[in-house]
mmCIF file of C-alpha atoms in Angstrom:
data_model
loop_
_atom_site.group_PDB
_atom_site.id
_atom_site.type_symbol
_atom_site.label_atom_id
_atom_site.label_comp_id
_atom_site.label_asym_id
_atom_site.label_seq_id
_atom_site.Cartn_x
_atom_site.Cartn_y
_atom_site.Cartn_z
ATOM 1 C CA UNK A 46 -1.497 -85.651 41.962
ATOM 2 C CA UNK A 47 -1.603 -85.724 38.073
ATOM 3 C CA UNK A 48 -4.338 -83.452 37.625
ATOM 4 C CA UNK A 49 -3.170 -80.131 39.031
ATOM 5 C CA UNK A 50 -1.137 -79.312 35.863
ATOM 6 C CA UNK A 51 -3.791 -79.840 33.732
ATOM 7 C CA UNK A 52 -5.691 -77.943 35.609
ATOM 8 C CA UNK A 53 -3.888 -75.223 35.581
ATOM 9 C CA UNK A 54 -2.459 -75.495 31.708
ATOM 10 C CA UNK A 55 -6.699 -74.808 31.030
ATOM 11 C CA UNK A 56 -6.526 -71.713 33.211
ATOM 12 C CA UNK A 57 -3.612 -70.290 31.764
ATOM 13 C CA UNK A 58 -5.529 -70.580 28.492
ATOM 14 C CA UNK A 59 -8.374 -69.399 29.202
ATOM 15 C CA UNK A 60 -6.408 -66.067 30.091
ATOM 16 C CA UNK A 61 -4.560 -66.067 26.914
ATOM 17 C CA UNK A 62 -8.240 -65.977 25.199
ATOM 18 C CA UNK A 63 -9.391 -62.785 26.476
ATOM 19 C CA UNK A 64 -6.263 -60.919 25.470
ATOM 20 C CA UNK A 65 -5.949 -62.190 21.625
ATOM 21 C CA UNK A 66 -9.687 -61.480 21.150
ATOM 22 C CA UNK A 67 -9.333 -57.446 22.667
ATOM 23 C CA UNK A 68 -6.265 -57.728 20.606
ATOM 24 C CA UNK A 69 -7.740 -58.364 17.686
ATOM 25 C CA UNK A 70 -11.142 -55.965 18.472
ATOM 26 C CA UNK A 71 -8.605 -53.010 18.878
ATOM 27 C CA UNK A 72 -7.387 -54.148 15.817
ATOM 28 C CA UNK A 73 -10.578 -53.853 13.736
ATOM 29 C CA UNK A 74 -11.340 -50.803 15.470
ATOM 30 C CA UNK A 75 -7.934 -48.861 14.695
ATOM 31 C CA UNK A 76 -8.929 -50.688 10.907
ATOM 32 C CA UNK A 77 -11.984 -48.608 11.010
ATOM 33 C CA UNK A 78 -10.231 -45.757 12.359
ATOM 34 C CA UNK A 79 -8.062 -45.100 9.715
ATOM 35 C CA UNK A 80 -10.878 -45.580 6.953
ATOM 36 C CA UNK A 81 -12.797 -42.731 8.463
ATOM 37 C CA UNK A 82 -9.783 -40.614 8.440
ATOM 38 C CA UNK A 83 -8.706 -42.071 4.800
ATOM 39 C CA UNK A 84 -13.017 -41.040 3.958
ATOM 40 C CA UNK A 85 -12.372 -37.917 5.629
ATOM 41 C CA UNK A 86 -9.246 -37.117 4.207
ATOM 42 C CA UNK A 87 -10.366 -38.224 0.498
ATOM 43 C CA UNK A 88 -13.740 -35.688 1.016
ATOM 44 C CA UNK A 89 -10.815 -32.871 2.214
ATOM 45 C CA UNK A 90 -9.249 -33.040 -1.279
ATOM 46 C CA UNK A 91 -12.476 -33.017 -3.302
ATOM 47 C CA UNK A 92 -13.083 -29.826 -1.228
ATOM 48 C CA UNK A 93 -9.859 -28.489 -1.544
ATOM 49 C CA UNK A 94 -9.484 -29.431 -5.428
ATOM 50 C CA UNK A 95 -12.879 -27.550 -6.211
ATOM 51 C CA UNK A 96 -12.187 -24.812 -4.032
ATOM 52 C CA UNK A 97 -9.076 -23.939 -6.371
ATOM 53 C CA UNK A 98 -11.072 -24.841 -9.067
ATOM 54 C CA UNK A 99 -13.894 -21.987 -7.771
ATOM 55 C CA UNK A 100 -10.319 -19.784 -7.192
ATOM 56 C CA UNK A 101 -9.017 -20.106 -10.948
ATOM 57 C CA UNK A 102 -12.367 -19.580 -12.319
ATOM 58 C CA UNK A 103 -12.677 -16.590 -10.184
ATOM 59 C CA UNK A 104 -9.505 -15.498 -10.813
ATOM 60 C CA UNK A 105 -10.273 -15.700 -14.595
ATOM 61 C CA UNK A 106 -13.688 -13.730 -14.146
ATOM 62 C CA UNK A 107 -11.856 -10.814 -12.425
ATOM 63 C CA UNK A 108 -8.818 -10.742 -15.482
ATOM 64 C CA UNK A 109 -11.827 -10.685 -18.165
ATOM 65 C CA UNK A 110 -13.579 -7.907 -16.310
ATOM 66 C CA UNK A 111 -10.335 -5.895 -15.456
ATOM 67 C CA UNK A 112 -9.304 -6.594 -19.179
ATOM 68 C CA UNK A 113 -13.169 -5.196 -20.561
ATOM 69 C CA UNK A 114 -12.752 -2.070 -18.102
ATOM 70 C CA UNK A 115 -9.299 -1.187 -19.825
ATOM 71 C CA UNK A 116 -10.586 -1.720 -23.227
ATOM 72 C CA UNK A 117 -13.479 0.476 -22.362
ATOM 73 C CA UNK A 118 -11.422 3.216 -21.131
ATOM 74 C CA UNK A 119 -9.246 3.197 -23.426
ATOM 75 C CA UNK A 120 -11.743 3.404 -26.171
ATOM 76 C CA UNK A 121 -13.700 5.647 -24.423
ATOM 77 C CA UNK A 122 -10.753 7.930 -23.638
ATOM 78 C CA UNK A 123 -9.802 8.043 -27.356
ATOM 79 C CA UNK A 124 -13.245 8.728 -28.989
ATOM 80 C CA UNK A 125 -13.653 11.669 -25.927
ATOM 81 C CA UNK A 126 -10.468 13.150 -27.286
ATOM 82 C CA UNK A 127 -11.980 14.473 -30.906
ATOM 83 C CA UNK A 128 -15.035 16.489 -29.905
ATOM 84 C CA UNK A 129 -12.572 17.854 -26.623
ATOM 85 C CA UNK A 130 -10.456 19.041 -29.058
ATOM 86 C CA UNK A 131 -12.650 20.780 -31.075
ATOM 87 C CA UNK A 132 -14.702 22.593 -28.111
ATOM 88 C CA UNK A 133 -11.133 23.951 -27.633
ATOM 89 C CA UNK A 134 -10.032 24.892 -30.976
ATOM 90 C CA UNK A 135 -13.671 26.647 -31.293
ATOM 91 C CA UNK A 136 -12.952 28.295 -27.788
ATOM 92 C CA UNK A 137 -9.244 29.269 -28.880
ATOM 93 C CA UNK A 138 -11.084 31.057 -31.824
ATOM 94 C CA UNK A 139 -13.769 32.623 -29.915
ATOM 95 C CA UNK A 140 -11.476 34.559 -27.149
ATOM 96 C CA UNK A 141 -9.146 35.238 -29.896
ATOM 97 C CA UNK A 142 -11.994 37.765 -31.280
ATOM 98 C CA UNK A 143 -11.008 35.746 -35.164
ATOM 99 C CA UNK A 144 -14.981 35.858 -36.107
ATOM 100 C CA UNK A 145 -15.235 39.869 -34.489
ATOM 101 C CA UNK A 146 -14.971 40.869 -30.883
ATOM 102 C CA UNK A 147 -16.765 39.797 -27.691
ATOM 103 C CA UNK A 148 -18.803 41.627 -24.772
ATOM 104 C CA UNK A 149 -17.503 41.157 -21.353
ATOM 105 C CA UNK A 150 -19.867 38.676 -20.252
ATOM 106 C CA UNK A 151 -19.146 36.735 -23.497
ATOM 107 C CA UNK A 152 -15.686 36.491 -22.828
ATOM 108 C CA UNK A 153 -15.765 35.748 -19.446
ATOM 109 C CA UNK A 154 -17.832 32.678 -20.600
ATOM 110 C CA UNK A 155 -15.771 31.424 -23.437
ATOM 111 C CA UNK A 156 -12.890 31.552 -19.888
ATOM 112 C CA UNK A 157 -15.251 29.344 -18.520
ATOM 113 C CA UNK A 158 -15.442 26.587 -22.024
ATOM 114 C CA UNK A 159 -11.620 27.348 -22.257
ATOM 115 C CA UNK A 160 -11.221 25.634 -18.354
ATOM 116 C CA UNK A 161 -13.662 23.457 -18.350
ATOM 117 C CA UNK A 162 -12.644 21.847 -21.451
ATOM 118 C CA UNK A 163 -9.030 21.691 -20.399
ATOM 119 C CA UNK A 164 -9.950 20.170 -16.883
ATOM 120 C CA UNK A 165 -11.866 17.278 -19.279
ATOM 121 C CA UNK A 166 -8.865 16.875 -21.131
ATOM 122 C CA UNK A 167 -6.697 15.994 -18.118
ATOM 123 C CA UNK A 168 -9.986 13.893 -16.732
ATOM 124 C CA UNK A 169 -9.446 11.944 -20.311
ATOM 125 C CA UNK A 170 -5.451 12.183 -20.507
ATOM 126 C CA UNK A 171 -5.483 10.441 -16.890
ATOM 127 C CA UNK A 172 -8.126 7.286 -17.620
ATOM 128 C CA UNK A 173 -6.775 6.811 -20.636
ATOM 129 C CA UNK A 174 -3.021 6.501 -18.821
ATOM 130 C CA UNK A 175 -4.535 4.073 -16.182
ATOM 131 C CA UNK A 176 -6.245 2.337 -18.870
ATOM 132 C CA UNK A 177 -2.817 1.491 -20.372
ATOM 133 C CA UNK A 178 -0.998 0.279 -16.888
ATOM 134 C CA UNK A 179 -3.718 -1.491 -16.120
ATOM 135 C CA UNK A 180 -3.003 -3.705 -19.894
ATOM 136 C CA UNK A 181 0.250 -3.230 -18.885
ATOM 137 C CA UNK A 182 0.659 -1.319 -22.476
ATOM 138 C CA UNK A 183 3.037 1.545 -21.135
ATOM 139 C CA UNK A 184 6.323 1.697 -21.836
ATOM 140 C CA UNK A 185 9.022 3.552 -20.383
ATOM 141 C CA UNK A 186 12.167 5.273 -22.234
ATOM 142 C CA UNK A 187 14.463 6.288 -19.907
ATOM 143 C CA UNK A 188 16.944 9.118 -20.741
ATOM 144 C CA UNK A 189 19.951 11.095 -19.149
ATOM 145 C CA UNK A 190 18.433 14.389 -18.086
ATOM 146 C CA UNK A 191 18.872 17.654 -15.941
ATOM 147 C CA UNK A 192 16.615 18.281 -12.847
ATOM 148 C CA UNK A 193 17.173 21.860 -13.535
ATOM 149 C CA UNK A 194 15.438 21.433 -17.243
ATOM 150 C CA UNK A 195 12.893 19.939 -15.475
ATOM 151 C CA UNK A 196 11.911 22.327 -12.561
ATOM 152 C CA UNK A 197 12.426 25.037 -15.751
ATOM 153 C CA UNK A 198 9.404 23.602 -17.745
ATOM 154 C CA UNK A 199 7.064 22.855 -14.672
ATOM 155 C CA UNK A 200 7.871 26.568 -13.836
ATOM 156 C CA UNK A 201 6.692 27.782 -17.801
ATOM 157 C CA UNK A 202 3.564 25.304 -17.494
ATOM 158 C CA UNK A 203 2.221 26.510 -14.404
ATOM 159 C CA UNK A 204 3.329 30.188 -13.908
ATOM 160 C CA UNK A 205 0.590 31.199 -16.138
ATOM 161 C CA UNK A 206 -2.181 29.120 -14.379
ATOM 162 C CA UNK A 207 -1.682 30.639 -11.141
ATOM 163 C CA UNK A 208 -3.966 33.680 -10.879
ATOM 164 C CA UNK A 209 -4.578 34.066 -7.267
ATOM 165 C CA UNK A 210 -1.977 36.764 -5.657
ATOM 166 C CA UNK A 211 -2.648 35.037 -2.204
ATOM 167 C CA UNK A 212 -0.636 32.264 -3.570
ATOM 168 C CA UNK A 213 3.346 31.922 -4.262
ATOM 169 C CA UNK A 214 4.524 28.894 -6.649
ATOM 170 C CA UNK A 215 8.066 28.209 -5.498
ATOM 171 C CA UNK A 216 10.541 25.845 -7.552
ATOM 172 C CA UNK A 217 13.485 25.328 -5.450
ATOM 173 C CA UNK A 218 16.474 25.295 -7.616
ATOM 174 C CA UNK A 219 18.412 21.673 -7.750
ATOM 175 C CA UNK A 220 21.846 22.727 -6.842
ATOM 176 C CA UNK A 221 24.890 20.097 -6.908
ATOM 177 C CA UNK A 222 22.653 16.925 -7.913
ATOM 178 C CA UNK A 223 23.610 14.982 -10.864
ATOM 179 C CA UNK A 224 21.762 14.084 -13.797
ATOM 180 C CA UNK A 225 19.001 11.129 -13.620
ATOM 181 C CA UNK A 226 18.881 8.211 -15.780
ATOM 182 C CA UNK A 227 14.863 7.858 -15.889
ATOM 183 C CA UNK A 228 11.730 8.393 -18.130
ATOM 184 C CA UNK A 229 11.372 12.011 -17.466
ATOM 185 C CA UNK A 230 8.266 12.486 -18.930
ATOM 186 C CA UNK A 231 6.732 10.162 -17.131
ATOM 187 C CA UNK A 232 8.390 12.220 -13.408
ATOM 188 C CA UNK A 233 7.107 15.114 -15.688
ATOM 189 C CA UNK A 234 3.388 13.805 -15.285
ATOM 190 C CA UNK A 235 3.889 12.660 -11.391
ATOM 191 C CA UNK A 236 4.811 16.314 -10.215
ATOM 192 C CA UNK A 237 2.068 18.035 -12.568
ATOM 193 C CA UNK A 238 -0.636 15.979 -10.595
ATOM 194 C CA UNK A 239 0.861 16.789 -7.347
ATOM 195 C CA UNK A 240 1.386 20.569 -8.244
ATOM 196 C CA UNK A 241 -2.425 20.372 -10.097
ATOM 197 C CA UNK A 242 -3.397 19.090 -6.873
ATOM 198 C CA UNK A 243 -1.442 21.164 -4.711
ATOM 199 C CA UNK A 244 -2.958 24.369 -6.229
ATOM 200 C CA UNK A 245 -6.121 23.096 -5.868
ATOM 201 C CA UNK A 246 -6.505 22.828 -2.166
ATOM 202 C CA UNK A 247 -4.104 25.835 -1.322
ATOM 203 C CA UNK A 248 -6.372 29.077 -1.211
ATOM 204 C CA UNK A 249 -3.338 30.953 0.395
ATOM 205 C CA UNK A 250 0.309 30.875 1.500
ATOM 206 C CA UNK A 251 2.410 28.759 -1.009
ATOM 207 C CA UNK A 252 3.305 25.594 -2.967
ATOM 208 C CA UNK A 253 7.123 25.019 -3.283
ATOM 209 C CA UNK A 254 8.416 22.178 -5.446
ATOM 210 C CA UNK A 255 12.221 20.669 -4.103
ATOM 211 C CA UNK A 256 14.077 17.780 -5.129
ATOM 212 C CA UNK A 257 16.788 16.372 -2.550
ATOM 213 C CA UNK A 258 19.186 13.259 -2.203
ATOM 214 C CA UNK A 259 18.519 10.309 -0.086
ATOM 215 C CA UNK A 260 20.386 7.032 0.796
ATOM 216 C CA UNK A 261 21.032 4.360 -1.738
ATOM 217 C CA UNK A 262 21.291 6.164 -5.045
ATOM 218 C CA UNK A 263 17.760 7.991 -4.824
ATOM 219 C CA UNK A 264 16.266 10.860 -4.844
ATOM 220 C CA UNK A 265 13.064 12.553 -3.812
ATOM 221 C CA UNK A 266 10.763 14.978 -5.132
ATOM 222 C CA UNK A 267 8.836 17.258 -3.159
ATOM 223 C CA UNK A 268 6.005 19.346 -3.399
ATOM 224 C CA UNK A 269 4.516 21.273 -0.171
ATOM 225 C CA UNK A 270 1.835 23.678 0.433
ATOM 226 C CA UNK A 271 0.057 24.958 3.087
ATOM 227 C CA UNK A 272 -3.458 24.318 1.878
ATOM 228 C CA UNK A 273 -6.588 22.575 3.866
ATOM 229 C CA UNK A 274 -4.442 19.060 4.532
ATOM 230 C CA UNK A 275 -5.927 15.436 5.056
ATOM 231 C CA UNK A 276 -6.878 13.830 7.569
ATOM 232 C CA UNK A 277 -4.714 11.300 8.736
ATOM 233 C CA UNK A 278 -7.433 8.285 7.540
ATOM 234 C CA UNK A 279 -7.424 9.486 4.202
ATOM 235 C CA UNK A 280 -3.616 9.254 3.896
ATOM 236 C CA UNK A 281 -3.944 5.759 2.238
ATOM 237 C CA UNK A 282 -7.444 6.173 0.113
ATOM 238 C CA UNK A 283 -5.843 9.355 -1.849
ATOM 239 C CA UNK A 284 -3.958 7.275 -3.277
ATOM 240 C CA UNK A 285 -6.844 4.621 -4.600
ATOM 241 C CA UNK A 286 -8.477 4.907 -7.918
ATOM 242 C CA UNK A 287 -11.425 7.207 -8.205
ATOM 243 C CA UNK A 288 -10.861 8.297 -4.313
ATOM 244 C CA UNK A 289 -11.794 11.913 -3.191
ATOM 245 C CA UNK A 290 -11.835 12.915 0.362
ATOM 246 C CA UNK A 291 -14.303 15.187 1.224
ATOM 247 C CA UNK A 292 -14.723 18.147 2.255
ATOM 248 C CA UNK A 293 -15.946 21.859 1.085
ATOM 249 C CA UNK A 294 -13.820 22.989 -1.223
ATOM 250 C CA UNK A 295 -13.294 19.351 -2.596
ATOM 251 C CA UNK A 296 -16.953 19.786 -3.518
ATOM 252 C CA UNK A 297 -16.846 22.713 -5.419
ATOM 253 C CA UNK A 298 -13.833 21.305 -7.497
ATOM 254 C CA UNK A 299 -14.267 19.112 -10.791
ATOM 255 C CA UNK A 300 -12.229 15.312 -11.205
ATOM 256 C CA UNK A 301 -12.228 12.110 -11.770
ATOM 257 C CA UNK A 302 -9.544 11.277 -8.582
ATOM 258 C CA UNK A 303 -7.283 9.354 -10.591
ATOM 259 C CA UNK A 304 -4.516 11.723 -10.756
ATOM 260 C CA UNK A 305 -2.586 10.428 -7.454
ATOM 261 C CA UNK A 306 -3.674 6.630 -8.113
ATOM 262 C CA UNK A 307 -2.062 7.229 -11.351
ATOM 263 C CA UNK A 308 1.178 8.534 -10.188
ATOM 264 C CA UNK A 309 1.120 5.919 -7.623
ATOM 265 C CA UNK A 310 1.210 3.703 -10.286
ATOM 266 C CA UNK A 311 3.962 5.392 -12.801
ATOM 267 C CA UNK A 312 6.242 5.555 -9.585
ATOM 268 C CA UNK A 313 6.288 2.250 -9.307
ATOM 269 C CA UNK A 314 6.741 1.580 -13.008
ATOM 270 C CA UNK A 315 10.117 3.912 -12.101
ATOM 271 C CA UNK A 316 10.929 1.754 -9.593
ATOM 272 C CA UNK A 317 10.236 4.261 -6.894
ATOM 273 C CA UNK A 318 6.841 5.055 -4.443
ATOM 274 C CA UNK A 319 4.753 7.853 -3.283
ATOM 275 C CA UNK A 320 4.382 8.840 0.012
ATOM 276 C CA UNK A 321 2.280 11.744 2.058
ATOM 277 C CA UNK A 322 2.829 13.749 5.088
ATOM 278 C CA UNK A 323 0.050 15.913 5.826
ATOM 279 C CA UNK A 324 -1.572 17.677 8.954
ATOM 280 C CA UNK A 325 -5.665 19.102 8.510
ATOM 281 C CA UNK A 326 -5.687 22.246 8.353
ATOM 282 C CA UNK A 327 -2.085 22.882 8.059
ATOM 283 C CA UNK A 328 -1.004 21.732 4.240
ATOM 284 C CA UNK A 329 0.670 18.555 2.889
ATOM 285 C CA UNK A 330 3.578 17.099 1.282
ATOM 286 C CA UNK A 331 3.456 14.491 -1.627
ATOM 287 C CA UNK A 332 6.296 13.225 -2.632
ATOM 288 C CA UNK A 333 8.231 10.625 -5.022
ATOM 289 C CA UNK A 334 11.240 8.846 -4.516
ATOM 290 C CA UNK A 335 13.146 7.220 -6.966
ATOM 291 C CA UNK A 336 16.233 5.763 -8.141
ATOM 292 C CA UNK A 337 18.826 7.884 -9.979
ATOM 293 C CA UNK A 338 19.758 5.511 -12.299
ATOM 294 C CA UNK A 339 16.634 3.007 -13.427
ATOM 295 C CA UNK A 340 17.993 -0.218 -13.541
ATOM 296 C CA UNK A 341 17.555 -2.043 -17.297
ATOM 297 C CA UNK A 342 17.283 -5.366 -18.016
ATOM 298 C CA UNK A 343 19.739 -5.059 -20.692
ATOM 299 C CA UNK A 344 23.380 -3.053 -19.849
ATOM 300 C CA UNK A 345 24.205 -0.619 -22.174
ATOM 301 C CA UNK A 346 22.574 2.580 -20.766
ATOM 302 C CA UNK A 347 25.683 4.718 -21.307
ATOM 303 C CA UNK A 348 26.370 7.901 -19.490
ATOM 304 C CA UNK A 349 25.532 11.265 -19.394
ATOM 305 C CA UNK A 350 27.713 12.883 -21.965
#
């Protein structure tokens, strides 16, 4: 009669047994567990750590190389600007008859000098300009000025330049808009690259130049024409450094591309952007928008007198 208890106290142990020891197995393997993780998450970091480290000295490689391109430029863009200047002054001399007069033939080639060393003038003008946003070397002096000045000395610039009688330069005339607060030379340059370009690709019909007001204190510049258009694709890459977009008459015209990548840029220096609406074979529209009033870090702008 005594022995059933015991007997039973041994089997209720020897259940107990089993249990503590997969217990203690799950134990040591959730142990291991979380040292292949802690491994696994230690090798992670390393990988992450010199990946950044690969990223900064990347990063650095690029600033040096963007930094070595604007100093090369720049210095390229000032020593072309001496011997340009003097192919011109020659020129000047030359189809001003100062050293006796010139043949037909002669004079239409000393045309040819005279254009071709003004179109390598702008080619300079413009890397030497993207040379100095790129170093971030360009500073902007914003003024209180009429549009109406403006249009007035874009109309004097390029009234002369426009030779072909299939072709009407228009300036609209900015009626009942205020004066702008903004570096107008630097607008200046943004509209002569659009009008430059406008020209350009226009062999007939017109280019008209407008200026209108839009929501939140801006306005927007205009220039349309009714040349050979782009191709909706190339609405983006005109915009891009060095970017052409072919076609015929593209290849018969001298550049560098940088004149709309560099207004690009100056519009955003103005606190504005570019924009294009154009249609192949049907013309195009560039235009800027920007703020009346460029905002200053420091107050004390005034107002238009």
């Amino acid at each position: 009669m005594t022995s059933q208890p015991d007997a039973q106290a041994d089997t209720g142990a020897g259940a107990e047994t089993p249990t503590l020891s997969a217990l203690q197995a799950a134990l040591a393997a959730s142990q291991l567990e979380v040292e292949m993780l802690r491994a696994e998450l230690e090798e992670t970091n390393r990988g992450v750590v010199a990946l950044y480290s690969e990223l900064d000295a990347q990063a650095e490689q690029l600033r040096k190389a963007t930094e070595m391109k604007s100093r090369f430029l720049a210095y390229m863009s000032h020593e072309f600007r001496t011997p340009i200047s003097s192919i011109r002054s020659i020129a000047r001399l030359l189809a001003d008859h100062v050293d006796g007069p010139l043949n037909a033939e002669q004079t239409r080639q000393v045309g040819f000098i005279q254009t071709t060393a003004v179109e390598f003038s702008e080619m300079v003008d413009d890397l030497l300009d993207l040379a100095k946003i790129e170093a971030g070397r360009v500073d902007i002096s914003p003024a209180w000025f009429d549009m109406v000045d403006l249009f007035q000395a874009l109309r004097g610039m390029f009234k002369p330049v426009v030779t072909n009688a299939d072709l009407n330069l228009v300036f609209e005339e900015p009626r009942g808009l205020p004066p702008l607060f903004t570096d107008d030379r630097k607008l200046s340059q943004i509209l002569r690259n659009f009008i430059s370009n406008a020209l350009k690709f226009t062999p007939r019909g017109e280019v008209r130049i407008s200026v209108e007001p839009c929501e939140g204190d801006r306005v927007r510049f205009s220039v349309a024409d009714t040349g050979i258009g782009i191709a909706p694709e190339f609405h983006t890459r005109v915009f891009e450094d060095f970017s052409q977009v072919g076609s015929p008459l593209q290849n018969r015209l001298r550049g560098t591309g940088l004149g709309l990548a560099l207004s690009r840029q100056l519009a955003e220096l103005l606190g504005g952007r570019v924009d294009l609406q154009s249609v192949l074979g049907e013309g195009s529209v560039f235009s800027v928008t920007l703020p009346a009033r460029l905002p200053q870090p420091n107050a004390g702008a005034g107002t238009p007198e």
